[in-house]
GROMACS .gro file of C-alpha atoms in nm:
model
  411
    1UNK     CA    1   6.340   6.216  12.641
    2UNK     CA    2   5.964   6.168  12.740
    3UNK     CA    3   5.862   6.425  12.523
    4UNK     CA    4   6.055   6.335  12.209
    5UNK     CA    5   5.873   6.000  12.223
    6UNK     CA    6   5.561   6.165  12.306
    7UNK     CA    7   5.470   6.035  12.649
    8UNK     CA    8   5.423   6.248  12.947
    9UNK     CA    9   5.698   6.314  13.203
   10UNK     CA   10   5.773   6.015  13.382
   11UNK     CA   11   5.475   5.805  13.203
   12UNK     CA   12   5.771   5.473  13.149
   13UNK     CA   13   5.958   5.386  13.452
   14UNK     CA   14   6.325   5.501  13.423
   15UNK     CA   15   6.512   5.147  13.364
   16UNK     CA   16   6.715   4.982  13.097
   17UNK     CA   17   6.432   4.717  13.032
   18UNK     CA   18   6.161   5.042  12.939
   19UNK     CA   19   6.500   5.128  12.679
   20UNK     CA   20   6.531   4.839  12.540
   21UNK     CA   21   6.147   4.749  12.497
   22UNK     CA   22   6.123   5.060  12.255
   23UNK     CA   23   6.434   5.027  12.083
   24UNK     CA   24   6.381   4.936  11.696
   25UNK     CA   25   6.486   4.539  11.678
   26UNK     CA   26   6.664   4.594  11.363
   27UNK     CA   27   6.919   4.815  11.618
   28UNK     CA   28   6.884   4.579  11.945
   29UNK     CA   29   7.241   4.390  11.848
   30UNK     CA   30   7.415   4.676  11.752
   31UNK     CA   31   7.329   4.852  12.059
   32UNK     CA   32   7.443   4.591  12.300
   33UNK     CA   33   7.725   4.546  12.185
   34UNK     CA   34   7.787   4.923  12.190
   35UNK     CA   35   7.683   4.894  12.566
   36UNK     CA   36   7.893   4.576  12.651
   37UNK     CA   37   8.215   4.738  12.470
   38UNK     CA   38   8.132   5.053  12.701
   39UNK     CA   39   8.104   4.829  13.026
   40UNK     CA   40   8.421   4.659  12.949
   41UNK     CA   41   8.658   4.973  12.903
   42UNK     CA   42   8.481   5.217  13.093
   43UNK     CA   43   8.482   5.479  12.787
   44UNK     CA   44   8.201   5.703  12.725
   45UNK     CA   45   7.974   5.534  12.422
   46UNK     CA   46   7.803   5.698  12.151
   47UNK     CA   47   7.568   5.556  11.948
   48UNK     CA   48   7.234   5.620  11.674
   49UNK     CA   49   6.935   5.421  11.715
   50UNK     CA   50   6.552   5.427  11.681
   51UNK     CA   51   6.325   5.396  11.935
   52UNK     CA   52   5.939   5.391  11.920
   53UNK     CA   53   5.746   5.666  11.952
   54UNK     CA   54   5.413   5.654  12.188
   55UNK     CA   55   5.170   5.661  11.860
   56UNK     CA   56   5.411   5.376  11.705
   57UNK     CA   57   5.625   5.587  11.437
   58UNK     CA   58   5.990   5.549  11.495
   59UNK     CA   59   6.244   5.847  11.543
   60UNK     CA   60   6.630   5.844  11.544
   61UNK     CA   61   6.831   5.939  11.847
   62UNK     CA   62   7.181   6.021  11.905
   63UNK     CA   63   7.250   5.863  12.272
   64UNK     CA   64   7.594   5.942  12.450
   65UNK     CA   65   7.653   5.789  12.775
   66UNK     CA   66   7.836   5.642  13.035
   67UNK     CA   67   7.811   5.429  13.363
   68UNK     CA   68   7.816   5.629  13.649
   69UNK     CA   69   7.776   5.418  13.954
   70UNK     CA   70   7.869   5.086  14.000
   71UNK     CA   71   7.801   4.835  14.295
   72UNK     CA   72   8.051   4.726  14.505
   73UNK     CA   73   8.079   4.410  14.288
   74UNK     CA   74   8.123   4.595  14.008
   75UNK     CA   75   7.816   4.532  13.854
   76UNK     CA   76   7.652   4.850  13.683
   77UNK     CA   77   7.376   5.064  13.911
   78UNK     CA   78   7.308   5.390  13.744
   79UNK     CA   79   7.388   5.494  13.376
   80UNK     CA   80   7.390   5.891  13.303
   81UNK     CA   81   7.338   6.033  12.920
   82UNK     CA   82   7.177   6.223  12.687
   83UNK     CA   83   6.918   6.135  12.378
   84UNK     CA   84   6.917   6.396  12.086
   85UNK     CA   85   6.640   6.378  11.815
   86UNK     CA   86   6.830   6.330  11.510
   87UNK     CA   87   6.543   6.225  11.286
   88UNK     CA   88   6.545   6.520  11.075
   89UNK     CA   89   6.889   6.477  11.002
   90UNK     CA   90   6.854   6.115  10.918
   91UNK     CA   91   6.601   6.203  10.701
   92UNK     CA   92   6.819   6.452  10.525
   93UNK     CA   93   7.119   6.247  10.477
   94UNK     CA   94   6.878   5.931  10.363
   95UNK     CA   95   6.779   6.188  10.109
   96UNK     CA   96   7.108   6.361   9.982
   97UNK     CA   97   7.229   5.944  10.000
   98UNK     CA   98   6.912   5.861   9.734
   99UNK     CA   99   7.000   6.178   9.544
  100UNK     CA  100   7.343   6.128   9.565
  101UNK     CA  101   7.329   5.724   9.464
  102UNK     CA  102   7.011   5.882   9.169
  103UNK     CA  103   7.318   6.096   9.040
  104UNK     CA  104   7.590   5.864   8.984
  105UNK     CA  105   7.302   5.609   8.820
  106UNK     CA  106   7.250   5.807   8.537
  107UNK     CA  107   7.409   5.728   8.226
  108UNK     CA  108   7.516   6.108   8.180
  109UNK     CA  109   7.841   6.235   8.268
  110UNK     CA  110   7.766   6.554   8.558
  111UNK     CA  111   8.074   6.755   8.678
  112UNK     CA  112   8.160   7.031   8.901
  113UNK     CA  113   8.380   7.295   8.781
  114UNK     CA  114   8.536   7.558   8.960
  115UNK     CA  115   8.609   7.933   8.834
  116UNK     CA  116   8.977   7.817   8.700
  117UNK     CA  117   8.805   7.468   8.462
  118UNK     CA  118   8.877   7.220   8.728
  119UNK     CA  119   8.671   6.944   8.869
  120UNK     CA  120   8.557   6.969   9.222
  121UNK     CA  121   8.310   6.638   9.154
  122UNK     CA  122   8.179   6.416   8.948
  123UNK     CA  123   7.946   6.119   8.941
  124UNK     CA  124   8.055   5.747   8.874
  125UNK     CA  125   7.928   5.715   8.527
  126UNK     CA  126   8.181   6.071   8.467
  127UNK     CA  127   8.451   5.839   8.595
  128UNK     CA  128   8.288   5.549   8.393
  129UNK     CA  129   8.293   5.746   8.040
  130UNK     CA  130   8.581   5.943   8.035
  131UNK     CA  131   8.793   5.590   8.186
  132UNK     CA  132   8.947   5.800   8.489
  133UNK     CA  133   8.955   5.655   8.852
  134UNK     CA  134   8.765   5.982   9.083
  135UNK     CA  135   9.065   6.099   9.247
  136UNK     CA  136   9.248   6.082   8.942
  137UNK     CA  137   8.955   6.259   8.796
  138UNK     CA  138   8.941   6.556   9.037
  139UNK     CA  139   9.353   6.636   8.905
  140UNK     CA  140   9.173   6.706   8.569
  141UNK     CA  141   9.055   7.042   8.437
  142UNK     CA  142   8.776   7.059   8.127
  143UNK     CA  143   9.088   7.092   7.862
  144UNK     CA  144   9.192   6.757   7.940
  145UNK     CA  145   8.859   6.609   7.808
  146UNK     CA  146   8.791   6.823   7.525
  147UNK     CA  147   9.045   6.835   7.260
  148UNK     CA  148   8.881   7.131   7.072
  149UNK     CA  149   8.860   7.376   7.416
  150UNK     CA  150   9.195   7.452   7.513
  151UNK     CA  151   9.277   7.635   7.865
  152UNK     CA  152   9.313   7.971   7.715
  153UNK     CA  153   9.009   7.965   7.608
  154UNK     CA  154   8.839   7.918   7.963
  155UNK     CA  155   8.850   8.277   8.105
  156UNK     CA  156   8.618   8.427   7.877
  157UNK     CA  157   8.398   8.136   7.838
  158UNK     CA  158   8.360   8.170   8.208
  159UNK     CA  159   8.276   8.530   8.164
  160UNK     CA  160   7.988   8.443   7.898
  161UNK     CA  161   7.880   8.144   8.132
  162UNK     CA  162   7.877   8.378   8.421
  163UNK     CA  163   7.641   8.636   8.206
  164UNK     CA  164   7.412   8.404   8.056
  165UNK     CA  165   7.400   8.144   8.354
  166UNK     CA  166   7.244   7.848   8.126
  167UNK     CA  167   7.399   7.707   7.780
  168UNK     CA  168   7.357   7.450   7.566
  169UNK     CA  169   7.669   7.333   7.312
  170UNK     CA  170   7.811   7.053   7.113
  171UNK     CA  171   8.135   6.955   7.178
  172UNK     CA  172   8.363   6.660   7.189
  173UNK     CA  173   8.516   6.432   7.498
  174UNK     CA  174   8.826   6.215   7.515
  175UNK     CA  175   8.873   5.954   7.721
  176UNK     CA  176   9.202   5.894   7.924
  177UNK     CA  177   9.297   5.627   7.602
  178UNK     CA  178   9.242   5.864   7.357
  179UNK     CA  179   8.898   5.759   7.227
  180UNK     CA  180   8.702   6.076   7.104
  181UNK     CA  181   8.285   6.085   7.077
  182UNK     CA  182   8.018   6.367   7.061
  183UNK     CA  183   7.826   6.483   7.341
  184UNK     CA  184   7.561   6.782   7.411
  185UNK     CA  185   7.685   6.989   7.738
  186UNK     CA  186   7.443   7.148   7.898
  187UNK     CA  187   7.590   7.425   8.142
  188UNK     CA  188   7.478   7.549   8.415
  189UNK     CA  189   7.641   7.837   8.621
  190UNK     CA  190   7.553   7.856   8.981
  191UNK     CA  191   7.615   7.974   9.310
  192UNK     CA  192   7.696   7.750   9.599
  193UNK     CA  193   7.850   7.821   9.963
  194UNK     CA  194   7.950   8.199   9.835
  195UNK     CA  195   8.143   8.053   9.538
  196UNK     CA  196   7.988   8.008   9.153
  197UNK     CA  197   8.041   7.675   9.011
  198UNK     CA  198   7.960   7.536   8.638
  199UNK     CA  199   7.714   7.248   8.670
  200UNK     CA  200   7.783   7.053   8.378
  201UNK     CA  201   7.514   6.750   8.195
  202UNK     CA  202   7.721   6.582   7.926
  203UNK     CA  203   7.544   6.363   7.699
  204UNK     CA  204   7.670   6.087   7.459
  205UNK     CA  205   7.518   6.164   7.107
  206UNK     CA  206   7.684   5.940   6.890
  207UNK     CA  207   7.371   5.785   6.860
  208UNK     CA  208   7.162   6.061   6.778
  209UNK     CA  209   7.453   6.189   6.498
  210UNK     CA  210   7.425   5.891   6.332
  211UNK     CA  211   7.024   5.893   6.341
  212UNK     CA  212   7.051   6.259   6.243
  213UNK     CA  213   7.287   6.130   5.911
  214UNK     CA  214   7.021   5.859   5.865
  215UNK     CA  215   6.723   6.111   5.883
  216UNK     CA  216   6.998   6.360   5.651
  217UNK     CA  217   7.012   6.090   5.396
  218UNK     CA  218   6.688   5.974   5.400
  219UNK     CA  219   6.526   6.369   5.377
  220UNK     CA  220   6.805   6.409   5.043
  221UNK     CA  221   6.697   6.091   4.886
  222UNK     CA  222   6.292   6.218   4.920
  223UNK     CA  223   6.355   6.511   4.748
  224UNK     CA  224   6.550   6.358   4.481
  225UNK     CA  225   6.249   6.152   4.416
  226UNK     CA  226   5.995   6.434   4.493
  227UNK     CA  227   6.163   6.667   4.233
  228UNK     CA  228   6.204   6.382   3.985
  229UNK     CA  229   5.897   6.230   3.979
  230UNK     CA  230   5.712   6.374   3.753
  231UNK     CA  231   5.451   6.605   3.734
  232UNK     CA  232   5.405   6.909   3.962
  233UNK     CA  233   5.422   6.753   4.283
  234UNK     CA  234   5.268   6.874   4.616
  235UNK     CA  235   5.234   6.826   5.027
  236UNK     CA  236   4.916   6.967   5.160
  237UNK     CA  237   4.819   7.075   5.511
  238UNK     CA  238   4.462   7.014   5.594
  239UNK     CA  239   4.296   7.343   5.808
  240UNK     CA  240   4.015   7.386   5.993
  241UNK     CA  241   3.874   7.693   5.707
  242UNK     CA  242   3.827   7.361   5.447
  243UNK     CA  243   4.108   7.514   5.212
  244UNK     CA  244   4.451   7.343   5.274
  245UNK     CA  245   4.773   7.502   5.244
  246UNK     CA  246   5.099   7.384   5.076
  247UNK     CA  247   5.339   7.268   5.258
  248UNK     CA  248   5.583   7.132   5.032
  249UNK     CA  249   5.599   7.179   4.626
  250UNK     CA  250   5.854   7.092   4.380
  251UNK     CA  251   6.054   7.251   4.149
  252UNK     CA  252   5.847   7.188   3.860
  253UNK     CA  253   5.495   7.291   4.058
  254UNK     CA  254   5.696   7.636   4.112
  255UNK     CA  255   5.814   7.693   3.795
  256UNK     CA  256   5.472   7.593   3.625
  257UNK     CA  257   5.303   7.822   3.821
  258UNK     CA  258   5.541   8.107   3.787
  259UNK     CA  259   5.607   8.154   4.188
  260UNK     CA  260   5.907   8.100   4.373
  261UNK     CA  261   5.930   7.791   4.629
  262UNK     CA  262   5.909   8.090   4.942
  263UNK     CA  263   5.599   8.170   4.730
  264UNK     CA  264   5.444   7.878   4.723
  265UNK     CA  265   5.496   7.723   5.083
  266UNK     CA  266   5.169   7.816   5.274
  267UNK     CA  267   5.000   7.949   5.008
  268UNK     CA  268   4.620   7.805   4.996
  269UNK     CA  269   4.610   7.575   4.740
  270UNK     CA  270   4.280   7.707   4.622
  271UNK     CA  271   4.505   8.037   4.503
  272UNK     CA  272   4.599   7.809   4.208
  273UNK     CA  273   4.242   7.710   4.122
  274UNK     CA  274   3.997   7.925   3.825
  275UNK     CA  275   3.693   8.057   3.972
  276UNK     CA  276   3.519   7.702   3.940
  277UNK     CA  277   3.807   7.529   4.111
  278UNK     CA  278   3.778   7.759   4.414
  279UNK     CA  279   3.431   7.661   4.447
  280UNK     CA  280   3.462   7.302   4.519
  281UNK     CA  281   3.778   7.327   4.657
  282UNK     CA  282   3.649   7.246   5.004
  283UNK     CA  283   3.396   6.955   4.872
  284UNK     CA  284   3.762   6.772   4.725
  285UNK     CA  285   3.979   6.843   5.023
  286UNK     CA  286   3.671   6.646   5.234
  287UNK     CA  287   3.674   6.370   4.977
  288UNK     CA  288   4.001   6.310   4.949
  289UNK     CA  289   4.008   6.289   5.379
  290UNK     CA  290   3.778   6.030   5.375
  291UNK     CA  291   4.014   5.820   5.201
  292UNK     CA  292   3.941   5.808   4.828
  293UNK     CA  293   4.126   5.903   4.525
  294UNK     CA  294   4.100   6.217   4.349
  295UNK     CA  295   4.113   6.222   3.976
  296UNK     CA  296   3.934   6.518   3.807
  297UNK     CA  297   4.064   6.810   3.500
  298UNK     CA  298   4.086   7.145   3.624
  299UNK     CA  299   4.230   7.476   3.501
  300UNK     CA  300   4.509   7.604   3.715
  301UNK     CA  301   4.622   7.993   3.761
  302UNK     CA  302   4.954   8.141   3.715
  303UNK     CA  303   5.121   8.394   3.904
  304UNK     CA  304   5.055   8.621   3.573
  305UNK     CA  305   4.669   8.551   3.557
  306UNK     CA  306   4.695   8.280   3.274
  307UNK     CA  307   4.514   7.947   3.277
  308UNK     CA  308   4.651   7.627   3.166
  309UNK     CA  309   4.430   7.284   3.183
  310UNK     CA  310   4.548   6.986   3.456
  311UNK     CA  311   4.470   6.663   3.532
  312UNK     CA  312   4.517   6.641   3.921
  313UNK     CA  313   4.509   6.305   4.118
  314UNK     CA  314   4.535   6.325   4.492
  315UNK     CA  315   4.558   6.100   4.807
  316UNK     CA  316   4.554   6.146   5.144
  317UNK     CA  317   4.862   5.988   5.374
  318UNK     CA  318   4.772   5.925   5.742
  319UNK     CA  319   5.026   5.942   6.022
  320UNK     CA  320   5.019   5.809   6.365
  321UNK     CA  321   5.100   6.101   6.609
  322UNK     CA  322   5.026   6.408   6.329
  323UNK     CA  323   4.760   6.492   6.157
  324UNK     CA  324   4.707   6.358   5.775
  325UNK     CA  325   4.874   6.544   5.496
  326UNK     CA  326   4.768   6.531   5.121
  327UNK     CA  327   4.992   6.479   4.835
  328UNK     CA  328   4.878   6.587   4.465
  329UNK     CA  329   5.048   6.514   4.161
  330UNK     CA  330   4.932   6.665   3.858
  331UNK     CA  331   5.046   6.682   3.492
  332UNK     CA  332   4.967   6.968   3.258
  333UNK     CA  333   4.747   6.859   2.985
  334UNK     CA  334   4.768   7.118   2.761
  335UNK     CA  335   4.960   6.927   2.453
  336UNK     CA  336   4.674   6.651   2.509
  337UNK     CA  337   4.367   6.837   2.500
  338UNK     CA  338   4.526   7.044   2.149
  339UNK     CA  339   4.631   6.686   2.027
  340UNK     CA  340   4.229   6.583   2.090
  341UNK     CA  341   4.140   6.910   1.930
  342UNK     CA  342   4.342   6.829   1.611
  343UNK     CA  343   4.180   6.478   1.578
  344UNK     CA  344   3.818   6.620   1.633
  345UNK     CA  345   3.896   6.854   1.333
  346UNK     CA  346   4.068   6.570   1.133
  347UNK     CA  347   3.785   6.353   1.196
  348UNK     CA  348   3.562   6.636   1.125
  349UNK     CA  349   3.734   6.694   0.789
  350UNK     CA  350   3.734   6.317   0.677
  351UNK     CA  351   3.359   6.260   0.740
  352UNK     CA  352   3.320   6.617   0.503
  353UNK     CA  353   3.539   6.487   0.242
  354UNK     CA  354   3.413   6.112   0.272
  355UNK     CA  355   3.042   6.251   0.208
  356UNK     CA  356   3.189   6.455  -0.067
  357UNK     CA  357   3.271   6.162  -0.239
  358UNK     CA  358   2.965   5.986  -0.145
  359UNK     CA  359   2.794   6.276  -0.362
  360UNK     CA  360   3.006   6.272  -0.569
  361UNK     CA  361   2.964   5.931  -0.726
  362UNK     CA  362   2.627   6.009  -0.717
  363UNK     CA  363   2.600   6.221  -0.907
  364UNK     CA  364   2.842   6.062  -1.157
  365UNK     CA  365   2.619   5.772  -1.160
  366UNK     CA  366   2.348   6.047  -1.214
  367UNK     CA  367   2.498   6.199  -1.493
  368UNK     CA  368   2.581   5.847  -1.695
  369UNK     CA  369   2.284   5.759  -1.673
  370UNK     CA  370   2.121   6.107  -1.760
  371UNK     CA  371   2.364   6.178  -2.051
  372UNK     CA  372   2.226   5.799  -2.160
  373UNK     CA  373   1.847   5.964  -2.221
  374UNK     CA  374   2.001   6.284  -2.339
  375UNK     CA  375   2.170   6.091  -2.644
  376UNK     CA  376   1.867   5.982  -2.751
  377UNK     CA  377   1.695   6.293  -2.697
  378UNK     CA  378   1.966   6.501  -2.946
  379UNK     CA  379   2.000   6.201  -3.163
  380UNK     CA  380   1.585   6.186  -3.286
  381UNK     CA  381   1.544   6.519  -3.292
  382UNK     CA  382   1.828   6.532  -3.573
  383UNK     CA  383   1.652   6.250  -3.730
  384UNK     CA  384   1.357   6.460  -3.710
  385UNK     CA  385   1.518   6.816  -3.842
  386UNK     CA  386   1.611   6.590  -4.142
  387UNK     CA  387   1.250   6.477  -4.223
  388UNK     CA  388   1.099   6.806  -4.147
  389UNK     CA  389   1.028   7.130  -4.381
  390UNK     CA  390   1.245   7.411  -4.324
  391UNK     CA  391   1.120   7.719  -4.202
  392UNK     CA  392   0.871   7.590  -4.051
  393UNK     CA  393   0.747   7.629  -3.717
  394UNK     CA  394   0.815   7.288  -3.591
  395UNK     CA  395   1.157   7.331  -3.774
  396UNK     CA  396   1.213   7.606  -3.462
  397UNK     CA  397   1.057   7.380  -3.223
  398UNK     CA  398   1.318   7.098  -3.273
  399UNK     CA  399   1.649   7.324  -3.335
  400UNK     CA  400   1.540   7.455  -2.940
  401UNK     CA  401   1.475   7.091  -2.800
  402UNK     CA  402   1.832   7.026  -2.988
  403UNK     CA  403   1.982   7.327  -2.836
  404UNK     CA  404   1.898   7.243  -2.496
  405UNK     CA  405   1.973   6.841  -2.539
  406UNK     CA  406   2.343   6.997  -2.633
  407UNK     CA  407   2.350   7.214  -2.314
  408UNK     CA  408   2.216   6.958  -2.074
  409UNK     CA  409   2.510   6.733  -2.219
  410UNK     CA  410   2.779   6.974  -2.168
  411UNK     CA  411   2.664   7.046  -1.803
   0.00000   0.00000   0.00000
């Protein structure tokens, strides 16, 4: 007893005062009344307690004891017992009581199943969910909570169990009125006491199924507008190399391109570029990051080697717990730039013909005016072949200058 406490032999003098000064006061009522109960019927007592140690801790003791000589009056002389360190005991059961009370907290359903599907244990919130009382409960066997696993079915799931000693499955539980809901079972086969047991985690996912429809719904309707919108339309992954990678393209990007969507999902999106587009691949990607727009022209590659011209614009779209992606959209330009071409070569063509014209009634105005002098030109030098001899030299002289008025007339 000394030495469970920690003193020396004999260091406390041997009285009930010396056992009551170290008894824990939480335990000083308890006790004696355990005592006085013993002194009144003479029965052996048994008792836990905690008595203070010599450096101050506190340990628990089992005492058993009884009265052993009394005085002649009755009254009580010497007491005989024993004092057994139970601390480490207490300690275990406080534990196994916190683990225990930690266990039937939790808002999962855990269950013990033997090798023949029936329950051995369960916590309260088991009891709780599935709307059974625990004894009632522990009459129960796993086919009388889920409707889809019937008892035939148990011997060679216990085999598999048994083999793989962990799964994880979706199932279905009903409760003792009927009501059905989806939970996630996660099983765990184990060996306890010479015996295997399933440990079983069941976990109410109606929640999650109906987030999962949300995020379902929600994923359909994105790429009903991603594949509608317009344009080739891409998701881009940043990397460390400067060159990002698609992530995401839709139908029309593919199909532009000539590559299949298997194709095109982490290809680098500089593979699409011409020569010059490869270039300053990087110097976009780092532009767009910062947070502006891109808007350029560029010639894209298909999978065949032929160009066609673009106009890309592209943003970057920043997240809170991922890294940014990019999204492009870009429309071929092709019909545009040959519809620009076309009015160049109109316009061309106009200005030609409008300075056409210009000359043109020039050189009408020219050639009024000129055919003005050259009728008075022809018409004196017939007055002067009239007046003239003939065959004469200045006869020839004036049939020439008449010859040539007539050309310059008819030209």
């Amino acid at each position: 007893w000394y030495s469970v406490l920690g003193y020396e032999p004999y260091e406390l003098p041997q009285t009930y005062k010396t056992w009551k000064k170290l008894l824990h006061p939480e335990d000083m009522a308890f006790a004696e009344q355990t005592i006085d109960a013993h002194l009144k019927s003479g029965l052996p007592f048994k008792m836990e307690f905690r008595m203070r140690t010599k450096d101050g801790n506190w340990k628990w003791l089992l005492g058993r004891g009884q009265v052993v000589e009394k005085s002649d009056d009755g009254d009580p002389i010497r007491m005989l017992g024993t004092n057994i360190d139970i601390s480490e005991r207490k300690l275990s059961a406080a534990l196994l009581e916190r683990v225990r009370y930690s266990i039937d907290k939790l808002s999962d359903t855990i269950l013990w199943v033997d090798e023949t599907g029936r329950f051995i244990d369960a916590n309260e919130s088991a009891c709780r969910n599935l709307g059974y009382g625990y004894e009632e409960l522990m009459t129960k066997c796993v086919a009388d909570i889920d409707p889809y696993f019937p008892q035939d079915r148990w011997p060679s799931h216990w085999k598999e169990i048994s083999r793989r000693g962990k799964m994880v499955i979706e199932s279905v539980h009903q409760t003792k009125e009927g009501e059905k809901y989806p939970v996630e079972i996660v099983l765990h086969n184990q060996k306890f006491q010479d015996k295997r047991y399933n440990c079983v985690f069941a976990r109410d996912i109606t929640e999650i199924i109906r987030q999962r429809e949300e995020i379902k719904q929600s994923e359909e309707l994105f790429r009903a507008l991603f594949e509608q919108a317009g344009g080739y339309c891409m998701i881009l992954q940043p990397t460390a190399s400067g060159i990002p990678v698609i992530l995401e393209a839709n139908k029309a990007a593919c199909e532009a391109h000539g590559y299949s969507r298997e194709e095109m999902i982490g290809r680098p999106v500089a593979d699409l570029d011409d020569e010059a587009g490869k270039k300053s691949c990087a110097e976009r990607t780092q532009h767009i990051l910062s947070g502006k727009t891109l808007a350029i022209e560029n010639n894209h590659v298909r999978k065949d080697g032929s160009t066609f011209p673009v106009a890309v614009f592209a943003n970057v779209v920043n997240f809170d717990n991922r890294p940014p992606l990019i999204v492009t959209t870009e429309f071929d330009i092709s019909d545009r730039l040959h519809a620009e071409n076309e009015k160049r070569t109109l316009e061309r063509k106009l200005h030609q013909s409008q300075k056409m014209e210009a000359i043109g009634n020039l050189a009408g105005g020219i050639a009024h005016d000129f055919n003005n002098i050259l009728a008075s030109i022809i018409g004196f030098t017939e007055l002067a072949l009239d007046d003239v001899p003939k065959s004469t030299s200045l006869e020839d002289s004036l049939q020439e200058i008449y010859a040539a008025g007539k050309r310059a007339k008819e030209l």
